[in-house]
C-alpha atoms as one frame of an Amber mdcrd trajectory, in Angstrom:
protein
 183.547-141.751  22.919 183.674-139.408  25.929 186.174-141.526  27.816 183.614
-143.767  29.599 181.298-146.634  28.731 178.043-144.967  29.691 175.272-144.543
  27.151 174.032-140.979  27.211 170.390-140.126  26.681 170.707-139.402  22.943
 172.434-142.770  22.435 169.802-144.954  24.076 167.370-147.215  22.284 164.440
-145.352  23.807 165.618-142.044  22.387 166.025-143.565  18.919 162.497-144.983
  19.059 161.117-141.619  20.206 163.004-139.724  17.477 161.724-142.106  14.798
 158.114-141.895  16.010 158.303-138.104  16.293 159.165-137.915  12.588 155.559
-138.926  11.812 153.924-136.073  13.778 153.536-133.533  10.905 151.644-136.116
   8.830 149.163-137.250  11.485 146.523-134.540  10.968 146.232-134.130   7.151
 143.913-136.663   5.511 145.995-136.339   2.348 149.700-135.614   2.958 150.088
-132.119   1.467 153.110-132.720  -0.745 153.014-131.443  -4.307 152.925-134.480
  -6.607 151.178-136.936  -4.298 147.560-136.241  -5.399 148.637-136.927  -8.978
 150.081-140.268  -7.928 146.864-141.055  -6.059 144.910-140.601  -9.273 147.177
-143.155 -10.940 146.696-145.575  -8.041 142.911-145.373  -8.547 143.255-146.328
 -12.199 145.672-149.078 -11.205 143.253-150.561  -8.673 139.827-150.042 -10.278
 140.264-149.761 -14.037 138.337-153.001 -14.530 135.356-151.728 -12.504 135.049
-148.451 -14.436 135.455-149.157 -18.167 135.650-145.481 -19.151 139.002-145.262
 -17.357 140.362-147.593 -20.036 139.150-145.144 -22.699 141.020-142.281 -21.082
 144.169-143.862 -19.706 146.439-146.716 -20.586 147.755-148.541 -17.539 150.169
-151.391 -18.058 152.354-153.140 -15.508 155.999-153.248 -16.528 159.372-153.744
 -14.897 160.608-150.221 -14.165 162.717-148.736 -11.403 159.937-146.575  -9.994
 157.321-148.829  -8.376 157.683-148.371  -4.610 154.297-147.068  -3.472 152.557
-148.499  -6.563 153.375-152.005  -5.340 152.638-151.365  -1.674 149.113-150.075
  -2.245 148.153-153.316  -4.008 147.781-155.282  -0.728 147.067-152.299   1.544
 144.307-150.447  -0.332 141.830-153.369  -0.354 142.306-153.707   3.412 142.062
-150.122   4.632 141.141-148.020   1.587 143.286-146.140  -0.887 143.648-142.812
   0.940 144.499-144.369   4.350 146.952-146.715   2.623 148.721-143.828   0.907
 148.837-141.839   4.137 150.265-144.817   6.055 152.991-145.402   3.476 153.944
-141.727   3.205 153.938-141.379   6.994 156.605-144.099   7.255 159.024-142.371
   4.871 160.399-139.735   7.309 160.486-142.418  10.007 162.623-144.682   7.814
 164.909-141.773   6.970 165.471-140.838  10.616 165.978-144.489  11.588 168.476
-144.982   8.770 170.534-141.905   9.652 170.760-142.845  13.328 171.572-146.483
  12.500 174.397-145.487  10.159 175.806-143.086  12.757 175.679-145.842  15.384
 177.467-148.374  13.167 180.208-146.009  12.018 180.943-144.233  15.292 180.126
-147.002  17.768 177.595-144.691  19.405 175.350-141.974  18.086 177.253-138.681
  18.193 175.401-135.695  19.561 175.803-133.788  16.285 173.816-136.444  14.365
 170.599-134.931  15.717 171.107-131.904  13.465 170.660-134.149  10.403 167.210
-135.427  11.369 165.120-132.472  10.026 166.408-133.310   6.544 163.929-136.210
   6.557 161.474-133.488   5.490 163.776-132.125   2.810 162.711-130.424  -0.394
 162.385-133.660  -2.458 159.872-134.992   0.069 157.950-131.701  -0.004 157.804
-132.022  -3.786 156.031-135.356  -3.433 158.647-137.636  -4.990 157.281-140.468
  -2.887 158.871-143.451  -4.643 162.213-141.675  -4.569 161.878-140.643  -0.909
 160.765-144.139   0.110 163.735-145.677  -1.695 166.181-143.290   0.004 164.740
-144.055   3.438 165.083-147.759   2.700 168.575-147.246   1.247 169.763-145.587
   4.459 168.380-148.453   6.558 169.908-151.030   4.235 173.254-149.251   4.438
 173.013-149.508   8.218 172.407-153.249   7.796 175.352-153.474   5.351 177.649
-151.871   7.925 176.372-154.018  10.771 176.888-157.274   8.898 180.431-156.182
   8.001 181.125-155.322  11.650 179.907-158.762  12.713 181.983-160.478  10.023
 178.899-161.909   8.261 180.195-161.090   4.774 178.976-164.225   2.996 175.519
-163.868   4.500 175.558-160.181   3.549 176.374-161.046  -0.051 173.502-163.522
  -0.214 171.000-161.221   1.486 171.762-158.111  -0.544 171.231-159.690  -3.962
 167.420-159.779  -3.528 167.377-156.665  -1.321 169.158-154.577  -3.969 166.672
-155.739  -6.605 163.721-154.805  -4.397 165.282-151.415  -3.700 165.771-150.832
  -7.437 162.111-151.673  -8.001 161.173-149.069  -5.390 163.215-146.411  -7.210
 166.448-146.472  -9.152 167.944-143.613  -7.132 167.734-145.518  -3.866 169.690
-148.404  -5.362 172.252-145.992  -6.796 172.755-144.201  -3.479 173.116-147.505
  -1.643 175.781-148.508  -4.166 177.731-145.275  -3.633 177.548-145.577   0.163
 178.425-149.278   0.150 181.387-148.790  -2.196 182.858-145.951  -0.144 182.492
-147.934   3.088 184.048-151.028   1.524 186.946-148.967   0.253 187.741-147.719
   3.749 187.320-151.214   5.221 189.553-152.827   2.607 192.168-150.106   2.967
 192.290-150.573   6.748 192.538-154.361   6.394 195.360-154.162   3.863 197.191
-151.527   5.902 197.171-153.909   8.873 198.837-156.457   6.593 201.419-153.951
   5.404 199.874-153.272   1.988 197.535-150.316   2.168 197.640-149.179  -1.468
 194.428-147.406  -2.460 194.240-149.081  -5.892 193.963-152.490  -4.250 191.272
-151.111  -1.975 189.294-149.794  -4.945 189.430-153.173  -6.651 188.492-155.141
  -3.523 185.681-152.676  -2.745 184.277-153.255  -6.229 184.300-157.002  -5.666
 182.602-156.539  -2.311 179.749-154.607  -3.975 179.073-157.226  -6.672 175.977
-158.460  -4.747 174.439-155.043  -5.458 175.039-155.226  -9.213 172.143-157.400
 -10.449 169.771-154.420 -10.909 172.092-153.196 -13.666 170.593-155.932 -15.846
 167.105-154.793 -14.831 168.063-151.236 -15.756 169.258-152.298 -19.206 166.045
-154.267 -19.809 163.943-151.291 -18.674 165.649-148.632 -20.754 165.879-150.863
 -23.835 162.098-151.129 -24.141 160.645-150.112 -27.488 158.166-147.684 -25.926
 160.448-146.061 -23.399 160.658-142.280 -23.593 162.344-139.663 -21.457 165.524
-137.789 -22.107 168.561-137.197 -19.912 169.681-133.585 -20.179 170.744-130.305
 -18.521 174.189-131.094 -17.131 176.166-128.748 -14.892 173.575-126.072 -14.149
 175.750-124.560 -11.440 173.301-121.876 -10.349 170.551-124.386  -9.609 172.962
-126.867  -8.019 174.005-124.179  -5.570 170.366-123.238  -5.016 169.348-126.831
  -4.164 171.857-127.095  -1.311 170.620-123.763   0.061 166.944-124.713  -0.085
 167.256-128.328   1.098 164.710-127.588   3.877 162.356-125.532   1.683 158.749
-125.714   2.847 156.665-122.585   3.568 158.496-119.698   5.253 161.637-118.440
   3.497 163.295-117.002   6.595 162.536-120.081   8.709 163.884-122.528   6.157
 167.010-120.485   5.412 167.762-120.160   9.134 167.377-123.940   9.408 169.938
-124.496   6.657 172.236-121.915   8.250 172.186-123.929  11.491 173.165-127.108
   9.625 175.975-125.396   7.735 177.193-123.828  10.973 177.499-127.335  12.449
 179.386-128.537   9.352 181.730-125.551   9.595 182.225-126.037  13.338 183.461
-129.582  12.680 186.226-128.121  10.521 187.331-125.533  13.075 186.570-126.981
  16.511 189.421-129.170  17.845 186.950-131.156  19.940 184.978-132.573  16.985
 185.856-133.706  13.478 184.834-135.881  10.542 185.186-139.637  10.326 187.108
-140.926   7.320 184.357-143.438   6.671 181.315-141.189   6.260 183.459-138.265
   5.163 184.459-140.280   2.097 180.816-141.284   1.565 179.814-137.619   1.614
 182.551-136.764  -0.896 181.421-139.569  -3.198 177.833-138.322  -2.994 179.037
-134.777  -3.695 180.772-136.041  -6.848 177.565-137.768  -7.950 175.579-134.614
  -7.204 177.916-132.513  -9.365 177.785-134.931 -12.297 174.023-135.618 -12.164
 172.001-133.675 -14.751 168.785-131.893 -13.936 166.726-134.381 -15.995 167.284
-138.162 -15.886 165.062-140.445 -18.015 162.579-137.592 -18.350 162.309-137.029
 -14.574 163.146-133.458 -13.634 165.002-132.267 -10.522 167.246-135.342 -10.458
 170.189-133.515  -8.891 167.952-131.588  -6.473 166.738-134.856  -4.966 170.256
-135.747  -3.835 171.003-132.511  -1.984 169.370-133.174   1.445 170.846-136.681
   1.672 174.321-135.483   0.732 174.114-132.904   3.513 172.677-135.428   5.994
 175.536-137.880   5.401 178.030-135.048   5.905 176.370-134.128   9.229 176.317
-137.671  10.630 179.988-137.979   9.625 180.832-135.580  12.485 181.942-137.076
  15.796 183.630-135.950  19.028 187.355-136.487  19.301 188.897-138.429  22.213
 188.959-136.420  25.400 185.863-134.355  24.644 183.935-133.664  27.848 180.416
-134.869  28.515 179.295-131.283  29.143 180.306-130.228  25.631 178.629-133.166
  23.915 175.515-132.861  26.083 175.148-129.220  25.050 175.452-130.221  21.383
 172.855-132.963  21.891 170.435-130.565  23.603 170.853-128.032  20.788 170.385
-130.766  18.174 167.220-132.006  19.875 165.871-128.453  20.116 166.586-127.942
  16.415 164.802-131.177  15.488 161.805-130.295  17.676 161.602-126.760  16.252
 161.679-127.987  12.660 159.035-130.653  13.384 156.816-128.008  15.004 157.145
-125.703  11.998 156.411-128.527   9.551 153.398-129.644  11.587 151.913-126.121
  11.503 152.695-125.762   7.812 151.068-129.077   6.925 147.966-128.258   8.954
 147.604-125.019   6.959 148.078-126.843   3.654 145.546-129.463   4.760 143.016
-126.685   5.332 143.639-125.469   1.777 142.947-128.987   0.509 139.689-129.224
   2.443 138.467-125.878   1.082 139.149-126.804  -2.538 137.964-130.424  -2.374
 134.551-129.233  -1.199 133.785-128.904  -4.925 134.033-132.631  -5.603 130.517
-133.676  -4.456 129.256-131.580  -7.393 131.314-133.622  -9.870 129.398-136.677
 -11.155 131.056-140.079 -11.180 132.881-140.525 -14.491 132.745-136.835 -15.462
 135.048-135.447 -18.104 136.721-132.722 -16.061 139.378-130.248 -17.097 141.090
-128.279 -14.345 143.146-125.114 -14.294 145.243-124.395 -11.210 146.580-120.899
 -10.674 150.347-120.441 -10.551 152.862-117.603 -10.837 156.010-116.955 -12.833
 158.262-115.900  -9.966 158.819-119.343  -8.382 157.578-118.287  -4.959 159.249
-120.044  -2.019 155.961-121.462  -0.743 154.564-123.847  -3.328 150.785-123.966
  -3.165 150.654-127.813  -3.063 147.563-127.501  -5.303 149.300-128.233  -8.616
 148.036-131.830  -8.785 144.993-131.552  -6.544 142.639-132.109  -9.548 143.737
-135.770  -9.540 141.694-136.287  -6.371 138.669-135.994  -8.697 140.066-139.022
 -10.521 140.782-140.793  -7.238 137.392-140.084  -5.590 134.991-139.544  -8.511
 136.640-141.614 -11.271 136.585-138.422 -13.375 138.976-137.582 -16.186 141.602
-135.059 -15.116 144.271-133.402 -17.223 147.075-133.399 -14.653 148.424-136.949
 -15.085 151.973-137.386 -16.289 152.162-139.128 -19.643 155.597-140.491 -20.452
 155.868-144.103 -21.539 158.487-146.022 -19.586 158.743-143.481 -16.768 155.519
-144.559 -15.038 152.808-147.129 -15.589 150.063-144.776 -16.772 149.842-142.704
 -19.942 146.969-140.575 -21.231 145.133-141.903 -24.308 142.217-139.426 -24.459
 142.770-138.122 -27.995 139.764-135.744 -27.932 141.526-133.648 -25.294 144.231
-132.764 -27.813 146.858-130.507 -26.291 144.962-130.427 -22.981 145.345-134.115
 -22.155 148.012-134.272 -19.466 150.452-132.452 -17.184 151.308-129.564 -17.197
 148.186-128.316 -18.985 146.433-127.960 -15.629 148.765-125.138 -14.581 147.792
-121.634 -15.695 149.261-118.193 -15.080 148.191-114.601 -15.579 150.725-114.036
 -18.371 152.965-116.301 -20.411 155.963-117.322 -18.291 159.363-117.517 -19.941
 160.749-121.034 -20.511 157.566-122.698 -19.218 154.823-124.712 -20.921 152.150
-123.162 -18.713 149.383-121.314 -20.556 147.892-117.951 -19.613 144.463-118.392
 -18.043 142.639-116.497 -20.800 144.234-118.649 -23.488 143.401-121.871 -21.626
 139.738-120.892 -21.149 139.294-119.840 -24.761 141.196-122.656 -26.457 140.486
-125.882 -24.560 138.332-128.331 -26.595 134.909-127.888 -25.022 133.361-130.895
 -26.754 135.885-133.146 -24.976 134.833-132.060 -21.468 131.729-131.536 -19.354
 133.120-129.549 -16.409 135.823-126.957 -15.749 137.396-126.644 -12.302 139.306
-123.441 -11.599 141.463-123.742  -8.478 142.606-120.351  -7.186 143.073-119.035
 -10.706 144.730-115.721 -11.586 142.466-112.909 -12.747 140.840-113.669 -16.097
 138.524-111.933 -18.570 134.926-113.127 -17.933 134.146-113.071 -21.673 136.359
-116.133 -22.093 134.170-118.015 -19.630 131.066-117.661 -21.803 129.101-120.893
 -21.888 130.473-121.965 -18.507 127.758-122.176 -15.832 129.044-121.969 -12.229
 127.681-124.753 -10.001 130.006-124.270  -7.014 132.126-121.425  -5.686 134.609
-121.428  -2.828 133.284-119.279   0.028 135.399-116.144   0.091 137.754-117.478
  -2.583 138.259-117.418  -6.339 137.901-121.135  -7.032 134.867-122.174  -9.048
 133.433-125.302 -10.680 131.716-124.750 -14.033 129.418-126.976 -16.037 129.946
-126.543 -19.782 126.959-125.540 -21.885 127.789-127.237 -25.191 125.113-125.236
 -27.031 127.179-122.076 -26.579 130.158-121.749 -28.956 133.598-121.113 -27.550
 134.684-117.464 -27.552 136.699-116.208 -30.488 139.867-114.223 -29.895 143.318
-113.777 -31.370 146.393-115.162 -29.621 147.516-111.609 -28.879 144.194-110.901
 -27.131 144.752-114.031 -25.055 148.112-112.827 -23.816 150.430-114.979 -25.951
 152.301-113.959 -29.119 151.089-116.017 -32.072 154.582-117.114 -33.103 155.180
-118.555 -29.637 151.870-120.416 -29.612 152.585-121.926 -33.014 156.041-123.040
 -31.893 154.664-124.552 -28.695 151.826-126.334 -30.466 154.146-127.728 -33.147
 156.492-129.125 -30.539 153.633-130.512 -28.464 152.059-132.052 -31.570 155.350
-133.783 -32.416 155.609-135.192 -28.920 151.993-136.337 -28.930 152.347-137.985
 -32.355 155.433-139.850 -31.180 153.681-140.905 -27.991 150.561-141.981 -29.887
 152.649-144.036 -32.328 154.348-145.829 -29.448 151.046-146.549 -27.766 149.656
-147.924 -31.038 152.663-150.212 -31.384 152.138-151.398 -27.823 148.435-152.029
 -28.537 149.340-154.037 -31.648 151.722-156.157 -29.594 148.976-156.752 -27.044
 146.536-157.864 -29.766 149.124-160.162 -31.316 149.892-161.660 -27.921 146.197
-162.286 -27.239 145.810-163.808 -30.699 148.727-166.175 -30.087 147.277-167.186
 -26.726 143.883-167.854 -28.306 145.494-169.945 -31.024 147.486-171.939 -28.481
 144.332-172.609 -26.475
């Protein structure tokens, strides 16, 4: 690559091992990885593991195993949690995700370029991209695995083991789909683009390099990856599957996602990080000493096309297009390589700068996570006051201005479900999208996400309730405790009948016990900060959704009873 056969320090096996291990550093200190959705998932894992031991969980939640393309961590905690405990198991799994991502990027770069180019180091901080910060753990795990599997795909092609590759990737693609559908889809895009280049080069050597033939042959080469399409059809054809696909071509947000691909805590720090990456991408276009490989360049273009076409919501899961952005950029970065004749001094400087960038981003993320972990510890100090099996409703303070630093507290109430087997109102409830749905009818419109999020005033285009409205309107007979986590300012008269039993030292968080002998406060919607017409519209829509969800759950329960009856009759 630089005109000699020497391996330089950034191309050695020891450097790759060190880079992969370093990716775990930010997650070593926090007991619970401070990424937004993860506590909510941990609550679901507790129901998954211990619903038989705590019968009231069955009254509140319906958990049913089914074949869906979103089971990565859910499956892994089954063997791990009984061995080391649920929280250590979750931490271990999440800790491996950035390591897999870094390993996959470096492996792909090695297979495509022959050696790891110095510029590939600039892609490594994207292992902690915005989708990971959001806590999309099944998605992030599947993408880390997809990158490693793509490296294996390339290696087996380089070694001429095409028949073995076809046999191996049939089960591997199915397992990847089970982890998360997106990982399987990304692997398919990467594999198809690489096969197209390989087939085109082979046919050009034979004197027939027409691209149409290459497209056709590439499609045949990717047939071993196609079996999950049948699994997808079976999944989405289920009678109780919900979740829409919507919001195509939101150009403003698509542009925003590629700008905030490193979004974490400090706006200036994260924007500077993205500026460095885009400077490297631009340099590859202008600098005669480096350029893009056809192979990964085409892969990046294919992923860009997918990113443009993807809607914001897929099967009810929001931020679908946002999740692709860091991986699209990472593939574009590792596509860069030195051109023949480039001096060692030039590439060594690039490698040193790339390593410094990776180290700086890891340091910033480590500090950020330690600060978020401290926030978790302060708020979770309330949990010893929550009895086992309590009916707990939580309200977490939020704002309407979409601040750059997310609090990471949005789903923290689920740790009460995970540690105290308490009911919490922050679980997602969408049949077919995950294994758990809420069935606690007494909670009414306060049964599941996003009812736990409250704001000072009504936010435009959001379901979040103002804090005064939430305190005055939640069904008090359905709950025993109220947990306010860093709430916005509220009128104390709407907290009548709520007895504080814990307060955060120096903070605004408080745990209340509900005095059921005291009636809920009376107030008009206007007094509570929400126009009445808007409340009525919101409640009508929510009631329609809840009726549809309840009807589907009842149909599923009837099928379960019929199945049990048939089994009893057969026995």
